[in-house]
PDB file of C-alpha atoms and ligand atoms in Angstrom:
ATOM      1  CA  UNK A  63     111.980 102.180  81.449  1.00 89.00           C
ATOM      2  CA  UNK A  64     113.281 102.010  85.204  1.00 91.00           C
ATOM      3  CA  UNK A  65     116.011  99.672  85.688  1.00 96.00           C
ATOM      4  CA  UNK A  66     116.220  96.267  87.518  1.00 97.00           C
ATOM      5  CA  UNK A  67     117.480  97.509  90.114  1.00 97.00           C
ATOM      6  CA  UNK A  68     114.883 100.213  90.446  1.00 98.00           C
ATOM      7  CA  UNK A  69     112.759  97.880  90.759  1.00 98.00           C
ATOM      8  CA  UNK A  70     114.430  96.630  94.462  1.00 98.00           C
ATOM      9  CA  UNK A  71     115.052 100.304  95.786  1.00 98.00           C
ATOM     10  CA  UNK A  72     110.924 100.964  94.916  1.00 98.00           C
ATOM     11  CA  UNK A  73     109.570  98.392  96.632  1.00 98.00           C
ATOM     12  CA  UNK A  74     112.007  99.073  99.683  1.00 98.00           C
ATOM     13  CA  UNK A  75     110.266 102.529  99.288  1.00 98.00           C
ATOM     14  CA  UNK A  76     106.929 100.741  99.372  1.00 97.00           C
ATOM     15  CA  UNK A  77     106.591  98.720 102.458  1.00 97.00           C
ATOM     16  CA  UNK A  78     108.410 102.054 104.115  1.00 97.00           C
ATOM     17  CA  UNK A  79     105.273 103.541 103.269  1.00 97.00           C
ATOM     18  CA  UNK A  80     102.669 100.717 103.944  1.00 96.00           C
ATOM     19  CA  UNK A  81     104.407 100.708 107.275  1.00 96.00           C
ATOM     20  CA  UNK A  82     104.076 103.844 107.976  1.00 97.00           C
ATOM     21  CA  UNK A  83     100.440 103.875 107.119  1.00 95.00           C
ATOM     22  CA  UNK A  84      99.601 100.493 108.757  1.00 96.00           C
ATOM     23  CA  UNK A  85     102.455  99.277 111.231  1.00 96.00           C
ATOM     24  CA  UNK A  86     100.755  95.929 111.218  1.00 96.00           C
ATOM     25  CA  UNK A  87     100.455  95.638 107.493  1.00 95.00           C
ATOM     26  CA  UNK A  88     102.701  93.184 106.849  1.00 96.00           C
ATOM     27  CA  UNK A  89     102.833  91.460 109.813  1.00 96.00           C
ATOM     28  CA  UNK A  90      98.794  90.640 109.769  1.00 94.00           C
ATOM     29  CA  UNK A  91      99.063  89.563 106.055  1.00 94.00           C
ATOM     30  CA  UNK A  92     101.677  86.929 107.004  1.00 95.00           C
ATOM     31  CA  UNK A  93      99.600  85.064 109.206  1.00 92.00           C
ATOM     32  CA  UNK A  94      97.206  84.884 106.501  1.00 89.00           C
ATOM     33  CA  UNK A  95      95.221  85.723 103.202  1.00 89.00           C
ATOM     34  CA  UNK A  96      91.508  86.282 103.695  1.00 94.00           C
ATOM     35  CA  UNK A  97      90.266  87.430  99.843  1.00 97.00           C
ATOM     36  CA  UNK A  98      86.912  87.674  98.894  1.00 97.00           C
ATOM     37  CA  UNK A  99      87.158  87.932  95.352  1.00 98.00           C
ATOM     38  CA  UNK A 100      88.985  85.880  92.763  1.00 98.00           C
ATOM     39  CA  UNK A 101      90.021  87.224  89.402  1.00 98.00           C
ATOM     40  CA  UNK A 102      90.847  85.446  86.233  1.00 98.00           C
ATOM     41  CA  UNK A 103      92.004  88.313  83.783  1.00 98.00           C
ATOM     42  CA  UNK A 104      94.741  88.356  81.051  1.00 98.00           C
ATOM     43  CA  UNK A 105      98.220  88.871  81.480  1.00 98.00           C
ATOM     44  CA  UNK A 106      98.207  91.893  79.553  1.00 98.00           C
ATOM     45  CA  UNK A 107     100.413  94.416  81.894  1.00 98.00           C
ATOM     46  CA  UNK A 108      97.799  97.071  81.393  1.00 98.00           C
ATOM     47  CA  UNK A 109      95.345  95.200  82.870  1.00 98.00           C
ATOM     48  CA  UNK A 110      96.650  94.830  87.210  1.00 98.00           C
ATOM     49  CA  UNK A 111      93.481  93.409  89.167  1.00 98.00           C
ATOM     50  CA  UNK A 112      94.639  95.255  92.672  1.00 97.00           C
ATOM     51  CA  UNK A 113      95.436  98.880  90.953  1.00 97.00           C
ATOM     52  CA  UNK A 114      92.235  99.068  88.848  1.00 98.00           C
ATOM     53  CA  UNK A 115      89.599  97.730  91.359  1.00 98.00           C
ATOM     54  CA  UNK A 116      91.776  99.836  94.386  1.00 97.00           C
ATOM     55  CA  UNK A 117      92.471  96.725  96.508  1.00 96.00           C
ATOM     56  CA  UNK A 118      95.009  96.333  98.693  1.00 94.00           C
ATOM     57  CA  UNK A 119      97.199  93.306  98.872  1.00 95.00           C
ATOM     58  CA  UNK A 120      95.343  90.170 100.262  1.00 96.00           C
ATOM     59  CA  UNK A 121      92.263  91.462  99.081  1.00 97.00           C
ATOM     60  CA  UNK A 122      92.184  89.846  95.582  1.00 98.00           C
ATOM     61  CA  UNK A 123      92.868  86.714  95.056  1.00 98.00           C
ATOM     62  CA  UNK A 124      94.316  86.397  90.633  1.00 98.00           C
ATOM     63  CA  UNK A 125      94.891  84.276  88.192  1.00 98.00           C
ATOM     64  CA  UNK A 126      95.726  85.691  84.465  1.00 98.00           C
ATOM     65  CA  UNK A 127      96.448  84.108  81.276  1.00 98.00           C
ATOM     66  CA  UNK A 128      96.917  84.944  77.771  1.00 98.00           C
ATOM     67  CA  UNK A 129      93.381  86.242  77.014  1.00 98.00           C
ATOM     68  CA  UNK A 130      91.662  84.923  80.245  1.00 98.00           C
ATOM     69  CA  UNK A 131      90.769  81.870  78.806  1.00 98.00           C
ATOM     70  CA  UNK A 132      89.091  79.216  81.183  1.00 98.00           C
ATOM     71  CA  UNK A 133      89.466  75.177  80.106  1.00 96.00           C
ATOM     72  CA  UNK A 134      88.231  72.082  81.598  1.00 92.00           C
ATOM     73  CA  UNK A 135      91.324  70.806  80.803  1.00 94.00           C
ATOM     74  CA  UNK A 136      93.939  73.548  82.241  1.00 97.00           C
ATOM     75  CA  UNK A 137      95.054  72.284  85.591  1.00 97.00           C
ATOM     76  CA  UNK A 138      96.322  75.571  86.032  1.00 98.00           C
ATOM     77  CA  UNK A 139      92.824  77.309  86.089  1.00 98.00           C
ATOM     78  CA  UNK A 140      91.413  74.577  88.029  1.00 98.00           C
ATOM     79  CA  UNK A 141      93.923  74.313  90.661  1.00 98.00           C
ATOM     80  CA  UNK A 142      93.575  77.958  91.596  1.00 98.00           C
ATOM     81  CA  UNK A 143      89.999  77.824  91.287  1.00 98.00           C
ATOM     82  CA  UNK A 144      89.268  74.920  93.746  1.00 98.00           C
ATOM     83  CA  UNK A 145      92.008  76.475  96.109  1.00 98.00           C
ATOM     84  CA  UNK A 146      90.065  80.105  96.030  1.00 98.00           C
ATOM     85  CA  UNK A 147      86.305  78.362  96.403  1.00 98.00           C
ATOM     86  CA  UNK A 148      86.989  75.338  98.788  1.00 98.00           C
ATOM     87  CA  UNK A 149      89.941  77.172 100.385  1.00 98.00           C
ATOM     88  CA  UNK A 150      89.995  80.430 100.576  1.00 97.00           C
ATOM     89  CA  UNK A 151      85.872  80.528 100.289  1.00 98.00           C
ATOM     90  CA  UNK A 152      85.671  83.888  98.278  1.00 98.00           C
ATOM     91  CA  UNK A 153      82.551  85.067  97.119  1.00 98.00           C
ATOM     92  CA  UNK A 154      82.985  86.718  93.773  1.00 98.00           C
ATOM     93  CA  UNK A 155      84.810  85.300  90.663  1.00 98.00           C
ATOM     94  CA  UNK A 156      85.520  88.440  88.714  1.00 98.00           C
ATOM     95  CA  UNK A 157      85.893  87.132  84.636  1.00 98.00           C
ATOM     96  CA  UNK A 158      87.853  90.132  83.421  1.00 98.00           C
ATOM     97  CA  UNK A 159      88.392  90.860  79.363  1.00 98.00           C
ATOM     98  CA  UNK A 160      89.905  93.841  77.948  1.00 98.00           C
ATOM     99  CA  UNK A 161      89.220  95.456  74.818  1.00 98.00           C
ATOM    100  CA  UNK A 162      92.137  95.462  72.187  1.00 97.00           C
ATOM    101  CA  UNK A 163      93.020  92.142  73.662  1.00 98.00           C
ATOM    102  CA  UNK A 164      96.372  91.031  71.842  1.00 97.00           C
ATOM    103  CA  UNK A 165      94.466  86.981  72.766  1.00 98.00           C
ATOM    104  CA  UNK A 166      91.266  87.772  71.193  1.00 98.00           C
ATOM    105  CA  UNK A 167      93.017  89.548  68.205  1.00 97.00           C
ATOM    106  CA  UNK A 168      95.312  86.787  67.097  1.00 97.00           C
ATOM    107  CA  UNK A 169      92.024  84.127  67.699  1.00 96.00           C
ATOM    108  CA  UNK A 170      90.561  86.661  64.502  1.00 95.00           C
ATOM    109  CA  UNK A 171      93.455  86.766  62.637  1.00 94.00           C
ATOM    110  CA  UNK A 172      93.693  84.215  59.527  1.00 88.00           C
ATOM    111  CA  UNK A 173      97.755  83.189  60.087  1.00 93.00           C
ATOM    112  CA  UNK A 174      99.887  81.090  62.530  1.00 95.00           C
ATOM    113  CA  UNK A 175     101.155  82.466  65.326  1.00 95.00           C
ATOM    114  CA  UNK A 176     102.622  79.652  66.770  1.00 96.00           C
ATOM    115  CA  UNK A 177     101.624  77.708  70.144  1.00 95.00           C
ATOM    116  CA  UNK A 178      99.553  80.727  71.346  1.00 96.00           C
ATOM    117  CA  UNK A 179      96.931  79.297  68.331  1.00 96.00           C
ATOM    118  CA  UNK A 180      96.010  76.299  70.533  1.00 96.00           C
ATOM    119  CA  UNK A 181      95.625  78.192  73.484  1.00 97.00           C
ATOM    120  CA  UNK A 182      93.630  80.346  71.934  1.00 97.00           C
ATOM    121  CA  UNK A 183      91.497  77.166  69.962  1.00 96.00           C
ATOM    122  CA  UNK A 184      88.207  78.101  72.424  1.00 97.00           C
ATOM    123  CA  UNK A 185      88.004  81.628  71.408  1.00 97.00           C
ATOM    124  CA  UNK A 186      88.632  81.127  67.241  1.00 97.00           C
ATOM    125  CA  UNK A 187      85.580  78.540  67.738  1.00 96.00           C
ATOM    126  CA  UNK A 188      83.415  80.701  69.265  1.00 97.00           C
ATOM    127  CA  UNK A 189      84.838  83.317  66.151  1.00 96.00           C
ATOM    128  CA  UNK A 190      82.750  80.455  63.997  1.00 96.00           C
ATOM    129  CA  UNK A 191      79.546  80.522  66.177  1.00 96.00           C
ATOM    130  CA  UNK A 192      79.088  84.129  66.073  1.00 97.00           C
ATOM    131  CA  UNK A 193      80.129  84.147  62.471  1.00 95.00           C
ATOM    132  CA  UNK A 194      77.061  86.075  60.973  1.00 96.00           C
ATOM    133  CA  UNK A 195      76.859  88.395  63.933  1.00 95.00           C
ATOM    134  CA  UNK A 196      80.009  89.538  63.615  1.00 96.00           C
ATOM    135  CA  UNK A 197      80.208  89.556  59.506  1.00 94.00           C
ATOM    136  CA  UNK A 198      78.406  92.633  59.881  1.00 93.00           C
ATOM    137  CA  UNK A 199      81.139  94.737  62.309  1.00 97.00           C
ATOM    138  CA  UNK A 200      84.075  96.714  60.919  1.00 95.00           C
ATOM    139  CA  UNK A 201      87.484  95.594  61.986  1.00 91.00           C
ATOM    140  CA  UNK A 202      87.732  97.537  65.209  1.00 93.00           C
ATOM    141  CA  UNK A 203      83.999  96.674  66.467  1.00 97.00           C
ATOM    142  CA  UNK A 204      84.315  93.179  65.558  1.00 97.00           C
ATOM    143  CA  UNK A 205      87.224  92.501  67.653  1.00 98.00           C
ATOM    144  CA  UNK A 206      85.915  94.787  70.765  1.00 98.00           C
ATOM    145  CA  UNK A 207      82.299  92.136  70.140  1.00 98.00           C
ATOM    146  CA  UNK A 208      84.663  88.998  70.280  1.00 98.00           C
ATOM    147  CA  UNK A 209      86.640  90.500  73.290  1.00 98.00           C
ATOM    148  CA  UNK A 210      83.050  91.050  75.056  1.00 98.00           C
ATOM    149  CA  UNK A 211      82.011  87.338  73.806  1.00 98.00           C
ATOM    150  CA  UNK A 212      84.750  85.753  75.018  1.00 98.00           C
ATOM    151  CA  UNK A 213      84.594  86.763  78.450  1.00 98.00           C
ATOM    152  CA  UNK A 214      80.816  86.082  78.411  1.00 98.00           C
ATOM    153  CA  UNK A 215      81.594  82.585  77.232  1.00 98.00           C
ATOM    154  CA  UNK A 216      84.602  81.944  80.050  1.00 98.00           C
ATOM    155  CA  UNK A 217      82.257  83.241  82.718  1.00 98.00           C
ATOM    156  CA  UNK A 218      79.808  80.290  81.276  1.00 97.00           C
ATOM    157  CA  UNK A 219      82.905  78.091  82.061  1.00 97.00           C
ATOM    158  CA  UNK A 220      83.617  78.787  85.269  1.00 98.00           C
ATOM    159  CA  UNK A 221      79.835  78.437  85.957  1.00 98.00           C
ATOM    160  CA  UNK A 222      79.674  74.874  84.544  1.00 97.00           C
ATOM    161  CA  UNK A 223      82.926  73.183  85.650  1.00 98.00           C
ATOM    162  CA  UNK A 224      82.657  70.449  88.717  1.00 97.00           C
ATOM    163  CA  UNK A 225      84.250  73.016  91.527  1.00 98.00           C
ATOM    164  CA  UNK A 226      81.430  75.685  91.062  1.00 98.00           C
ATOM    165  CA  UNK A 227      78.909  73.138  90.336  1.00 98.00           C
ATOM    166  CA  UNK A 228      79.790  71.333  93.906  1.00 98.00           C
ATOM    167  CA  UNK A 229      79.962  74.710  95.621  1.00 98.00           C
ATOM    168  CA  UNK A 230      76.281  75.971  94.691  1.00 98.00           C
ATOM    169  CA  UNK A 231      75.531  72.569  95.441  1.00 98.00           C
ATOM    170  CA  UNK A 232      76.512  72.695  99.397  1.00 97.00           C
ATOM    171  CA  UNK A 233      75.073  75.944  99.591  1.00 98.00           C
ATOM    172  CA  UNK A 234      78.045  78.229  99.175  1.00 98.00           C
ATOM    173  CA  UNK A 235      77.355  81.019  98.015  1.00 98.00           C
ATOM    174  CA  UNK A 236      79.299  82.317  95.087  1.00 98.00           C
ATOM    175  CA  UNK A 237      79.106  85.465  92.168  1.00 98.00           C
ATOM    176  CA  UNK A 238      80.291  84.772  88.686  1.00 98.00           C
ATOM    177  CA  UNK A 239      81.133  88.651  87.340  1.00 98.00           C
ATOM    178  CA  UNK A 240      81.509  89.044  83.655  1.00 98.00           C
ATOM    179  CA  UNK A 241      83.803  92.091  83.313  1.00 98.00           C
ATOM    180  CA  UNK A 242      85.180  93.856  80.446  1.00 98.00           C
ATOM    181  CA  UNK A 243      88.383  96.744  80.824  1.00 98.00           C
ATOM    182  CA  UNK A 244      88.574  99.828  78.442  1.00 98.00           C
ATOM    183  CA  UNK A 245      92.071 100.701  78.260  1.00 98.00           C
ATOM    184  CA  UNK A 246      91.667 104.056  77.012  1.00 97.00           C
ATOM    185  CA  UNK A 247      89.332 104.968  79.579  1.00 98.00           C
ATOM    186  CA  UNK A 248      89.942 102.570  82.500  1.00 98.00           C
ATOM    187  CA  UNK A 249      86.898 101.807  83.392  1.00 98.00           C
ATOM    188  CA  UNK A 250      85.303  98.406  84.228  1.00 98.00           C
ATOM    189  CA  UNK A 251      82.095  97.505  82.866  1.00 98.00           C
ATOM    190  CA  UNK A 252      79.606  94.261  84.248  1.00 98.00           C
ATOM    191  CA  UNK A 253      78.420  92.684  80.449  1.00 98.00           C
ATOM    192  CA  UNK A 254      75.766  90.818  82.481  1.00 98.00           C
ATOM    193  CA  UNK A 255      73.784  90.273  85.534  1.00 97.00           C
ATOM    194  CA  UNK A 256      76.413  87.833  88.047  1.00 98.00           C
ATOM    195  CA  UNK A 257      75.361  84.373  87.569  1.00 98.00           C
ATOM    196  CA  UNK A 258      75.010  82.752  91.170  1.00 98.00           C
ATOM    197  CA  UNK A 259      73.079  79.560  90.064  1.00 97.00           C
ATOM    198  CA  UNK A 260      72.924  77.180  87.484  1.00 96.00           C
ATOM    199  CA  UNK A 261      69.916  78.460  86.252  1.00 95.00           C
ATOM    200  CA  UNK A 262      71.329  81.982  85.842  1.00 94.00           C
ATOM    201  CA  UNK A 263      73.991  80.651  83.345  1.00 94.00           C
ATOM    202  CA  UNK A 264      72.304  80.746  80.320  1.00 88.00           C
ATOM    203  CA  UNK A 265      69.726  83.961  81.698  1.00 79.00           C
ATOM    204  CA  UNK A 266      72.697  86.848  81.121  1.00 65.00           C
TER     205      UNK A 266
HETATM  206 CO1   CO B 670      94.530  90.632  76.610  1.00 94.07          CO
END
């Protein structure tokens, strides 16, 4: 594990570099951020949007959470989302699971972990809806299926809530990407077709 202060003396080593590369770097990215994509992943550390899509800073636009859940009710979500479609105007919202998701895992598992089980309330219900689907899947496959699920079903979320709705509405245009992480391979995978209109929502 590097130290704290490591931490400092790389990222003096960094802009050195992006500097040298790019005099302007850092000078252009002050004036402002121009992303085109917006990503809602989970937190998990393994999981950086910029590093494993090869985007340079102000390209990518990111919120995470715990399992990359997406509420009606989480101002957090909503906030950044209205700020990256009315604001910033990007054109893709990347969804982005993970298999072996620590989130979707605990949502399976039959005991309390403690606050994290009302975050994760959305994902055990949609644990009940697919119940007989995945009865039939061994441990491993059955939590890879619910890991693929959920991000199909947050996707569905960000499709249906008021700021997308209005957007698609005006015109805008606007990609909904339902993306799922292997992190023993590290490789991205679409689950479905983008949705880019109501109608697409349910189509997948
Ligand atoms: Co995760």
């Amino acid at each position: 594990m590097q130290s704290i202060e490591e931490l400092i003396d790389n990222n003096v080593r960094w802009a050195e570099k992006m500097r040298k590369t790019d005099p302007d770097f850092f000078i252009r990215l002050a004036q402002q951020q121009n992303p085109k994509y917006f990503w809602i992943g989970c937190s998990d550390s393994r999981v950086p949007a910029n590093q494993i899509t090869g985007l340079p800073p102000g390209e990518v636009f990111v919120h995470r959470n715990v399992a990359n859940v997406v509420q009606e009710t989480d101002f957090n979500v909503l906030a950044v989302l209205q700020y990256a479609v009315d604001v910033l105007k990007v054109s893709n919202v990347i969804v982005c699971g993970h298999y072996g998701c620590g989130g979707v895992r605990a949502a399976l598992e039959n005991f309390r972990h403690g606050i994290i089980d009302n975050w994760l309330a959305p994902i055990r219900s949609l644990t009940r809806s697919h119940k007989d689907e995945l009865a039939g899947l061994h441990e491993g496959a059955k939590l890879d299926r619910l890991c693929e699920l959920n991000v199909l079903s947050q996707s569905r979320h960000v499709a249906r809530t008021t700021i997308v709705e209005d957007a698609w509405e005006r015109g805008q245009e606007l990609a909904i990407h339902s993306w799922i992480y292997s992190l023993d391979q590290g490789i991205l995978t679409p689950l479905r077709k983008p949705i880019t209109s109501p109608s697409d929502i349910e189509a997948g």
